[in-house]
Tab-separated table of C-alpha atoms in Angstrom:
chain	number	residue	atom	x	y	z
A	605	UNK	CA	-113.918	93.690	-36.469
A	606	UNK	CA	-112.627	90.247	-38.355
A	607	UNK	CA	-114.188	86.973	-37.924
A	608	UNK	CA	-110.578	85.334	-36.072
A	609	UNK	CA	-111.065	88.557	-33.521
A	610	UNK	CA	-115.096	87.913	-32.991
A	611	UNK	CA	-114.219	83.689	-33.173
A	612	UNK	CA	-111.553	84.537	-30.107
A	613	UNK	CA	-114.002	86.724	-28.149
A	614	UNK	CA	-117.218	84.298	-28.818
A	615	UNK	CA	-115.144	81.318	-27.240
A	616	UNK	CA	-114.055	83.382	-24.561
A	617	UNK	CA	-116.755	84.721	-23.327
A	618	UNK	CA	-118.430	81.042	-23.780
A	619	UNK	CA	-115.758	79.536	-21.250
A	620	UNK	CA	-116.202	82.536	-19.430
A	621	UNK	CA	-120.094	81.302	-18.882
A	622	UNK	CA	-118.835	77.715	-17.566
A	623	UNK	CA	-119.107	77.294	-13.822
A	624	UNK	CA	-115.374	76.822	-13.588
A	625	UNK	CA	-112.330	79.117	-13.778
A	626	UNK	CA	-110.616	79.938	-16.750
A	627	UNK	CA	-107.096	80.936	-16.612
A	628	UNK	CA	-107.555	84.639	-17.278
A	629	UNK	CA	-110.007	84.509	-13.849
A	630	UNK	CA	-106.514	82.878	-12.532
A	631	UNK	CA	-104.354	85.445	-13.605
A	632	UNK	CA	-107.382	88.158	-12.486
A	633	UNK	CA	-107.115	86.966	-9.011
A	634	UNK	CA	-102.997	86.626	-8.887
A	635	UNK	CA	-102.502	90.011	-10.569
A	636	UNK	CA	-105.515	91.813	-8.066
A	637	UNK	CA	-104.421	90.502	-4.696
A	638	UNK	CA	-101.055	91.192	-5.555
A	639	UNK	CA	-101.922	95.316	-6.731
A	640	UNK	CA	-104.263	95.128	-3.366
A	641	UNK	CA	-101.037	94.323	-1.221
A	642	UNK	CA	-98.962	96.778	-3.097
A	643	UNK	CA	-101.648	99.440	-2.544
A	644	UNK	CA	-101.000	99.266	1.473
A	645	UNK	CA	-96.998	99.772	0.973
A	646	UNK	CA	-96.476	103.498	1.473
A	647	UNK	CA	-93.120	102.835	0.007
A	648	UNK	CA	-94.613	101.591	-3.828
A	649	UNK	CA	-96.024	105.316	-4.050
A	650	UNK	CA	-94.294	106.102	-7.513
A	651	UNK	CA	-95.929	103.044	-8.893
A	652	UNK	CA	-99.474	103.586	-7.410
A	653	UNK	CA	-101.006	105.134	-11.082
A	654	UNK	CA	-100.045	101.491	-12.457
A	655	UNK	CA	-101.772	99.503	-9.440
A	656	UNK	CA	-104.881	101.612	-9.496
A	657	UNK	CA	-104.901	100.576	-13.008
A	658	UNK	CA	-104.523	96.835	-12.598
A	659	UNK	CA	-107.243	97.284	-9.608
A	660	UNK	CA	-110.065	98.549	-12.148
A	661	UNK	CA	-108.565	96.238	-14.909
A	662	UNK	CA	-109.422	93.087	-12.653
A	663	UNK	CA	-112.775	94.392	-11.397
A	664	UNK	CA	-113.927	95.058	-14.678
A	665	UNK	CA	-113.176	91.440	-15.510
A	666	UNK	CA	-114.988	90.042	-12.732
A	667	UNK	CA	-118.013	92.308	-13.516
A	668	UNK	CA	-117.342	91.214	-17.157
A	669	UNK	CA	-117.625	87.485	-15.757
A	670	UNK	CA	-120.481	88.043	-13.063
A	671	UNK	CA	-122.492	89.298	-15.924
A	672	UNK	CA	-121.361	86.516	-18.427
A	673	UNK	CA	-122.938	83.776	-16.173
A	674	UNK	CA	-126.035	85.885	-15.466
A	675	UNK	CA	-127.323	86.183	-19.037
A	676	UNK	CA	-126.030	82.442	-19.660
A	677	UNK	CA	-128.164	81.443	-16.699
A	678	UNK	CA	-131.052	83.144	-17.715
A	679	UNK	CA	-130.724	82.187	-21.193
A	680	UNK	CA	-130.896	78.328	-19.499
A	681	UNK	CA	-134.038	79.091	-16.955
A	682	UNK	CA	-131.823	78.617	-14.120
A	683	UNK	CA	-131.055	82.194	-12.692
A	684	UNK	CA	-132.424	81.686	-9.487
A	685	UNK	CA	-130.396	78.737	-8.738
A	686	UNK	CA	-127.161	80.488	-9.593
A	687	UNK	CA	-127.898	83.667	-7.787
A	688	UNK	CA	-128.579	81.343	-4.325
A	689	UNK	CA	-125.651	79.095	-5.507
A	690	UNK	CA	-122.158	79.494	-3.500
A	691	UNK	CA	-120.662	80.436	-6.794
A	692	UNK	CA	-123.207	82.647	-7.851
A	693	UNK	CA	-122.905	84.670	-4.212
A	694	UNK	CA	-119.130	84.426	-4.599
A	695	UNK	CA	-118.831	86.098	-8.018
A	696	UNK	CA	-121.122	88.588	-6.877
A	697	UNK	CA	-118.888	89.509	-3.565
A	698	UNK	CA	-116.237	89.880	-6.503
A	699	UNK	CA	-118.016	92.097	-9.012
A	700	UNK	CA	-120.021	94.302	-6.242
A	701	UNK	CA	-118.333	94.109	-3.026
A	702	UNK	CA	-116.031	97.090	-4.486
A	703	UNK	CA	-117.717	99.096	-6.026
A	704	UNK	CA	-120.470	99.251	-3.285
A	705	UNK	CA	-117.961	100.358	-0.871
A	706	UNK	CA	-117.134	103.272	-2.902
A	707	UNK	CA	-120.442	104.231	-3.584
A	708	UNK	CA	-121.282	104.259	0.004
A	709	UNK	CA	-118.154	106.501	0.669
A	710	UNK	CA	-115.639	104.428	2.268
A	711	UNK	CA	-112.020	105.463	1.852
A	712	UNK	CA	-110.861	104.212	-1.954
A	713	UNK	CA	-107.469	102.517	-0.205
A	714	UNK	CA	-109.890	100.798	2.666
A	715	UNK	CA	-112.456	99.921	0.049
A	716	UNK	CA	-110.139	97.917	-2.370
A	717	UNK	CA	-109.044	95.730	0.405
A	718	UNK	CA	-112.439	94.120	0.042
A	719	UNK	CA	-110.482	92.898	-3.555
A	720	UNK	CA	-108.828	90.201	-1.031
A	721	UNK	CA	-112.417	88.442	-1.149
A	722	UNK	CA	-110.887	87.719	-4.993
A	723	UNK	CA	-109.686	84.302	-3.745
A	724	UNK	CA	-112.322	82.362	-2.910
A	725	UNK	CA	-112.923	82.715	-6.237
A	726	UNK	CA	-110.203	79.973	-6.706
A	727	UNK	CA	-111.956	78.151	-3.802
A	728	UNK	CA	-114.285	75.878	-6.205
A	729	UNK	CA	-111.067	74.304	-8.263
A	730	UNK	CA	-109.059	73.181	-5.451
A	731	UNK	CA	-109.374	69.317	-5.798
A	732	UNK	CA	-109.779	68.357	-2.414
A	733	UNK	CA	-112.303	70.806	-1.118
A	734	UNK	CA	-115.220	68.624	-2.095
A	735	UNK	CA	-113.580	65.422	-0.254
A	736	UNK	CA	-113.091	67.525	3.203
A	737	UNK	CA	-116.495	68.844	2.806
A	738	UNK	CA	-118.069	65.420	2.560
A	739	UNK	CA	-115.083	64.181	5.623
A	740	UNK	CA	-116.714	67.181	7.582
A	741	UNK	CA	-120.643	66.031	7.123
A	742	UNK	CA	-120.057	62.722	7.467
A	743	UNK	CA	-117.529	63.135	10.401
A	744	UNK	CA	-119.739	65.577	11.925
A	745	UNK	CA	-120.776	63.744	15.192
A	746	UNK	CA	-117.465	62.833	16.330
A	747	UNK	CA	-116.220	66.131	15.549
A	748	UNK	CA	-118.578	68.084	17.359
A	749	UNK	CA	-118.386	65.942	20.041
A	750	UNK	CA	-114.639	66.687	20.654
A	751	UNK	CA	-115.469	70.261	20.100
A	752	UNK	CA	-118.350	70.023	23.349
A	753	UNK	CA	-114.994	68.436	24.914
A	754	UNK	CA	-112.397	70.929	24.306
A	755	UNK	CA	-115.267	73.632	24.568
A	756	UNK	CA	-115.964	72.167	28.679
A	757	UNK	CA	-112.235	72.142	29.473
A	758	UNK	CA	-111.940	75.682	28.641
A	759	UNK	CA	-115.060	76.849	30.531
A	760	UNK	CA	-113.671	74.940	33.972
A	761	UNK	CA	-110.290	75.702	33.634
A	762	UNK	CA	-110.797	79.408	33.703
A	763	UNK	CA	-113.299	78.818	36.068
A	764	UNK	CA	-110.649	76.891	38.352
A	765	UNK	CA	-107.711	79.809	37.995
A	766	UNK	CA	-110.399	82.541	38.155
A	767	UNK	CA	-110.537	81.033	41.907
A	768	UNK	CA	-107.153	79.944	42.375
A	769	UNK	CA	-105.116	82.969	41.064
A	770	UNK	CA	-108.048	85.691	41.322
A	771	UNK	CA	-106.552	87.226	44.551
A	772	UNK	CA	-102.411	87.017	43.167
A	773	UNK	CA	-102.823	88.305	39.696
A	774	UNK	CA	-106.414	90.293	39.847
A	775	UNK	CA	-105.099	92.086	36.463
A	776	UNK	CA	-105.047	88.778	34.559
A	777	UNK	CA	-107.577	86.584	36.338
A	778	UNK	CA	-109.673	88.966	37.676
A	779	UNK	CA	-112.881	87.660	36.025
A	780	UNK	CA	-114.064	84.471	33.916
A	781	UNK	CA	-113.784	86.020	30.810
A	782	UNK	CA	-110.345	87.278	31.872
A	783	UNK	CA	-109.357	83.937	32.658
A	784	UNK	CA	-110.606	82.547	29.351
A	785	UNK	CA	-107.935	84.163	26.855
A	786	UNK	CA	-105.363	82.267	29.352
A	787	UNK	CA	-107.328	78.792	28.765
A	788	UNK	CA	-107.629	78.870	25.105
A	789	UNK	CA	-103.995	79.578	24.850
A	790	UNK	CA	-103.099	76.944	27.129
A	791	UNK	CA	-105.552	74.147	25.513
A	792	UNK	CA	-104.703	75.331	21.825
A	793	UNK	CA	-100.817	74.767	23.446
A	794	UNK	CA	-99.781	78.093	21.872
A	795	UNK	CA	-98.622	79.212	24.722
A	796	UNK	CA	-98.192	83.144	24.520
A	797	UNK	CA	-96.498	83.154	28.277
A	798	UNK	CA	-98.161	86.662	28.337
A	799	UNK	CA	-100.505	85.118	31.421
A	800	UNK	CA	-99.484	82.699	33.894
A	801	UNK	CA	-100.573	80.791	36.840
A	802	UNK	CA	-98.324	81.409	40.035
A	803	UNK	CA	-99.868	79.317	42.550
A	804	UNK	CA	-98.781	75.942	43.001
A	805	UNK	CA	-102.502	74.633	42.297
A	806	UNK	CA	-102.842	77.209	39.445
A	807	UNK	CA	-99.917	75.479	37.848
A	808	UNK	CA	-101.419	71.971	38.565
A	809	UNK	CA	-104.213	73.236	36.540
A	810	UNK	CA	-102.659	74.598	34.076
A	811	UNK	CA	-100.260	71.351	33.526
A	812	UNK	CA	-103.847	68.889	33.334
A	813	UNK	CA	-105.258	71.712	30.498
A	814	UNK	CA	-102.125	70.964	28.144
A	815	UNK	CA	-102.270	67.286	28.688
A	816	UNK	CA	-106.151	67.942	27.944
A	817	UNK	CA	-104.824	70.349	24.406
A	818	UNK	CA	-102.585	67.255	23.238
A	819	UNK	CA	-105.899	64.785	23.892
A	820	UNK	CA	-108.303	67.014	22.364
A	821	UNK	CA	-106.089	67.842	19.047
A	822	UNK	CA	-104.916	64.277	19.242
A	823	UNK	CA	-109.180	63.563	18.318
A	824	UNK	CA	-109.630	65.825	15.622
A	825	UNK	CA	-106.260	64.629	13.604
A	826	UNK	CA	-107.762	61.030	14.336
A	827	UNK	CA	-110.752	61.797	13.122
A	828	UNK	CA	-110.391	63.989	10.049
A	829	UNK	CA	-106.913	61.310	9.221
A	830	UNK	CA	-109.476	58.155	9.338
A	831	UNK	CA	-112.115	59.829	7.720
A	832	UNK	CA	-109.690	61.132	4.623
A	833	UNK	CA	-108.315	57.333	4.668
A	834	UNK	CA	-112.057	56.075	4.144
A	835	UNK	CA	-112.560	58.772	1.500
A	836	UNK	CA	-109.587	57.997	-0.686
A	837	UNK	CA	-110.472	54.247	-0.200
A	838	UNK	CA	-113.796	55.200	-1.424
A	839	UNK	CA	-112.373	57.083	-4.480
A	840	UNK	CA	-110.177	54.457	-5.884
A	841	UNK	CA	-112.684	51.678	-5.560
A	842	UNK	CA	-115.124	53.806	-7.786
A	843	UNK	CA	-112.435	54.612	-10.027
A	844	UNK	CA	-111.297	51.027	-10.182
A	845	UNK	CA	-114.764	49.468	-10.805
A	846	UNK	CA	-115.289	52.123	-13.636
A	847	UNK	CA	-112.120	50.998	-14.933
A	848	UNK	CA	-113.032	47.069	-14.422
A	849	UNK	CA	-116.370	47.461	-16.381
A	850	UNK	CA	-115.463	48.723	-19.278
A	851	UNK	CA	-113.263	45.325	-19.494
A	852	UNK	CA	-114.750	42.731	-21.640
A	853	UNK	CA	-113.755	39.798	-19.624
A	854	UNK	CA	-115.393	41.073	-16.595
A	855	UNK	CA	-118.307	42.610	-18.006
A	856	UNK	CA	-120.565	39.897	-18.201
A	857	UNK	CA	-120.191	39.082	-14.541
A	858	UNK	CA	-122.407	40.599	-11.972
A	859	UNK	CA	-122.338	43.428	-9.280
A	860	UNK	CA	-120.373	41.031	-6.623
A	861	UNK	CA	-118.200	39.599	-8.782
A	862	UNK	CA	-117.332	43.217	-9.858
A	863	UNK	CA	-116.448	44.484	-6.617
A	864	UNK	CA	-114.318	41.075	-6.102
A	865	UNK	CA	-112.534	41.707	-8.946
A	866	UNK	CA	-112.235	45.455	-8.282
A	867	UNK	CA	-110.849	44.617	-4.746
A	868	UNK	CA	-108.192	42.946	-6.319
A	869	UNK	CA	-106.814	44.982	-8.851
A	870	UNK	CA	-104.801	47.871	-8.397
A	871	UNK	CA	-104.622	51.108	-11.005
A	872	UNK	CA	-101.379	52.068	-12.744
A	873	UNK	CA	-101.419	55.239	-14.819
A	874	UNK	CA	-98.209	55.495	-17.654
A	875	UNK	CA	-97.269	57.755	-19.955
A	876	UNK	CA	-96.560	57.262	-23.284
A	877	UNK	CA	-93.706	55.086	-24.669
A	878	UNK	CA	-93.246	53.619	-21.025
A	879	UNK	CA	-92.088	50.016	-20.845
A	880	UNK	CA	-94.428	47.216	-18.971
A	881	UNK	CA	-92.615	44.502	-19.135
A	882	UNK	CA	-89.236	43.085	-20.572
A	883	UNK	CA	-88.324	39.935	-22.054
A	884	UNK	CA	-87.100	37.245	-20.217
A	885	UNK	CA	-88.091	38.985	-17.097
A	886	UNK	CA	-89.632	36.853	-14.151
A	887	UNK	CA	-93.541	37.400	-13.991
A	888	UNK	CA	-96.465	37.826	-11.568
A	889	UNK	CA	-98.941	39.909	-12.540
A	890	UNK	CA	-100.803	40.581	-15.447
A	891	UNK	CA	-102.442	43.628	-17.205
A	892	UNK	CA	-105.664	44.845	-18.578
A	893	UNK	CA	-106.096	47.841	-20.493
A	894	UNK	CA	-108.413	50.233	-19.450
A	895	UNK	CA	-107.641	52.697	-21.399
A	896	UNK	CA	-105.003	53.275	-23.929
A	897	UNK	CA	-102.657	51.250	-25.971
A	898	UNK	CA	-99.580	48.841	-25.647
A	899	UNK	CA	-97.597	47.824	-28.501
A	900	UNK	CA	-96.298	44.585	-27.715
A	901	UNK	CA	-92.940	43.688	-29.584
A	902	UNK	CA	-92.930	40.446	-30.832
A	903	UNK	CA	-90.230	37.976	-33.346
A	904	UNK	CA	-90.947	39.570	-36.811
A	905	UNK	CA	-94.095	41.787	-35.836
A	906	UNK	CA	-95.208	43.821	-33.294
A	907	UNK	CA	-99.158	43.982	-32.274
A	908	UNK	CA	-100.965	46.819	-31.009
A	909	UNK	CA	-103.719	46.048	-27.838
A	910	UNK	CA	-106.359	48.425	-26.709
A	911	UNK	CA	-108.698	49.274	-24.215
A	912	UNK	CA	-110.523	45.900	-23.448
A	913	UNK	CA	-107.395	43.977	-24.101
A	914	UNK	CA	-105.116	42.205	-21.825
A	915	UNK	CA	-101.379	40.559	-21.395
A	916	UNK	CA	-99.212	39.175	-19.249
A	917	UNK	CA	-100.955	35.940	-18.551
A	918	UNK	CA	-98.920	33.728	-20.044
A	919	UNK	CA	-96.693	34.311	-16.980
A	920	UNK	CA	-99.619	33.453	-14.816
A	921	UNK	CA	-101.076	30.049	-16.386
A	922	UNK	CA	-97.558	28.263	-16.378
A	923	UNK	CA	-94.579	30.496	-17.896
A	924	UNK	CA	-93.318	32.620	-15.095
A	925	UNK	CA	-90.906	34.376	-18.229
A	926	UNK	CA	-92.102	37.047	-19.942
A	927	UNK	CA	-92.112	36.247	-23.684
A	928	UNK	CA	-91.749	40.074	-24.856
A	929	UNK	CA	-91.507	43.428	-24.549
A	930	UNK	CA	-94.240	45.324	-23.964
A	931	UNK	CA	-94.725	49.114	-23.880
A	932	UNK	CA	-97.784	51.718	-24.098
A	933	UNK	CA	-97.813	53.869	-26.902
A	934	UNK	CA	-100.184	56.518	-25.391
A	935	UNK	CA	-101.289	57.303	-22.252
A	936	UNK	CA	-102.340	54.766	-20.548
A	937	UNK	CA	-104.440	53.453	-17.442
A	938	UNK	CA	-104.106	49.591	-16.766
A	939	UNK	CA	-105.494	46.860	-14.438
A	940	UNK	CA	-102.484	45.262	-12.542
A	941	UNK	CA	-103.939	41.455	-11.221
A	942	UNK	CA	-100.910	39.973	-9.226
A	943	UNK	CA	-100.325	36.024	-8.721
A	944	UNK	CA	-101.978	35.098	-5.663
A	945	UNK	CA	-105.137	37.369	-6.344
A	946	UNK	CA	-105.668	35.736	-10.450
A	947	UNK	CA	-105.121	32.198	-8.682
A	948	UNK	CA	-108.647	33.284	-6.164
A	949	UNK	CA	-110.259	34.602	-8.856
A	950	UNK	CA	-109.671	31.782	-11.444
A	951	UNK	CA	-110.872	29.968	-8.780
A	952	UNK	CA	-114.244	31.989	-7.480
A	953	UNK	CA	-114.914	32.310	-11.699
A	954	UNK	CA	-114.112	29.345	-13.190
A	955	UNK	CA	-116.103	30.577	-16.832
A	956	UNK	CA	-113.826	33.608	-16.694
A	957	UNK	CA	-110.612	31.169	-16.097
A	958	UNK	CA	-111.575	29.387	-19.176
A	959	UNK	CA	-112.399	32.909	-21.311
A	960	UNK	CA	-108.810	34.018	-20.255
A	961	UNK	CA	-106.847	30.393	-21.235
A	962	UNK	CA	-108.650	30.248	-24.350
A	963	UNK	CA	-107.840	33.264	-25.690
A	964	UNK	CA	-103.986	33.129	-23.808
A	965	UNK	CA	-103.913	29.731	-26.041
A	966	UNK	CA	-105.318	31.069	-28.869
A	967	UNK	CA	-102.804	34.346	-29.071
A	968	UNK	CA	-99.761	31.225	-28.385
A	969	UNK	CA	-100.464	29.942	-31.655
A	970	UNK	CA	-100.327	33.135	-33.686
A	971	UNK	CA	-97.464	34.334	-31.837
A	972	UNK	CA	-95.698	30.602	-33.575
């Protein structure tokens, strides 16, 4: 075997150890759903060789993988605490669940269908899991209290048309439970029409459940929408103050003045070559660079700024033009300050007023 071949297969099997998927687990999943669905069409039977072998093909790779992480795990003293992990149980579901079903005799076109269990594989990667999980726990009161809610109405309504329509429809309300299917349906505001009240009090009932359904629902959106809202808040103010203390101006103040600052700027995220600002344009904000570059183009020269710089506050300490062009040569992620909020700041900080005039003064006279 040549050294390129045993290079490619050491580096994949060490990404294959990581706790996150790589994209041949994404193509496992796509291509081993997709062969499970094709397996239940009685009209792909000429092609049924082919999915069988895509159906092995995957499992072996997710044994291949299962068994990866194990050794890596145990290599690092912390087997245990991947096998009890979610993503340790999950990549077991994927490398056993299968084959176990086979061995215990279950019908080979029954027992792949456990291969749909495949996707929560992708379950771990999908960026906003971990924010509605932490919504969820810290929503949790509210939400269960809606649920005791929605959980009550259901329980009396199909009490209430068990009484009221138990003697007109006995097939459909002839018993609580009966008369439960009918409530959730109503409630949920589904609405199947497949059971209905008759009576003019049934009806009555049934109209106060839907109002209750829109109420109930109405709660949980609430509650889930504010608790995202906080969340994302929450996000961008840690990303901001990361992005705020890695600037020299503002690292020397303290914790509170941090957080004032970081409540004032906003983030802006550009690609390269991207233009900031144009000459002779009117100005009201100003940048800082928190990661990145901006070339800014100046008479005869042109300077290059990087993370820790700033500019744009010439507009801000007298000249509302903009003196050049400015534009990022990379990507870059920059601090916008606006008017208003430099004006309260250079106010609440006067030393960091007079860091930021000197130095605006200072670049005035090489830019002569």
């Amino acid at each position: 075997m040549s050294k390129p071949l045993i290079s490619a297969l050491a580096q994949f099997t060490a990404a294959t150890a990581g706790r996150n998927m790589t994209k041949a687990a994404y193509v496992a999943v796509i291509v081993g759903v997709l062969s499970m669905v094709l397996l239940t069409d009685s009209q792909a039977k000429e092609a049924r060789g082919w999915v069988d072998a895509l159906l092995w093909t995957c499992l072996a790779y997710f044994v291949f993988e299962w068994l990866v992480r194990l050794r890596h795990m145990a290599r690092q003293g912390r087997l245990s605490l991947y096998v009890s992990s979610s993503a340790g149980i999950v990549d077991a579901i994927g490398a056993l669940a299968v084959p176990v079903a086979l061995l215990l005799g279950v019908e080979p076109k029954t027992a792949w269908l456990l291969s749909v269990l495949w996707v929560l594989k992708v379950v771990p990667g999908i960026p906003g899991l971990r924010q509605l999980r932490r919504v969820l726990v810290l929503e949790s009161g509210p939400l269960l209290s809606v649920l005791v809610i929605f959980l009550m109405v259901v329980f009396l309504a199909s009490v209430a048309e068990y009484f009221l329509e138990r003697d007109v429809q006995p097939q459909t309300f002839g018993s609580v439970p009966a008369a439960l299917w009918w409530a959730v349906v109503t409630l949920t505001t589904t609405g199947y029409g497949d059971v209905v009240p008759v009576t003019p009090l049934g009806r009555l009932v049934a109209a106060l459940v839907m109002i209750s359904g829109l109420g109930v629902f109405g709660l949980w959106t609430g509650i889930l929408a504010t608790g995202f809202a906080a969340e994302t808040r929450r996000d961008n103010f840690l990303k901001t103050w990361e992005s705020v203390s890695k600037v020299p101006f503002f690292a020397t103040l303290g914790p509170a003045a941090i957080a004032d600052v970081t409540h004032m700027l906003r983030t802006i995220e550009l690609p390269a070559r991207t233009t900031v600002i144009r000459k002779g344009a009117q100005g009201d904000c100003m940048y800082f660079i928190a990661a990145g570059e901006v070339e800014v183009d100046l008479p005869g020269k042109k300077v290059q700024l990087g993370e820790g710089d700033f500019f744009g506050e010439m507009a801000l300490l007298g000249n509302n033009k903009r003196g050049a062009n400015v534009s990022t040569t990379k990507v870059s992620r920059l601090l916008v300050l606006d008017l208003i909020d430099f004006r309260v700041l250079m106010a609440r900080h006067p030393d960091l007023a007079e860091t930021i005039d000197a130095e605006a003064k200072r670049r005035a006279l090489e830019n002569k």
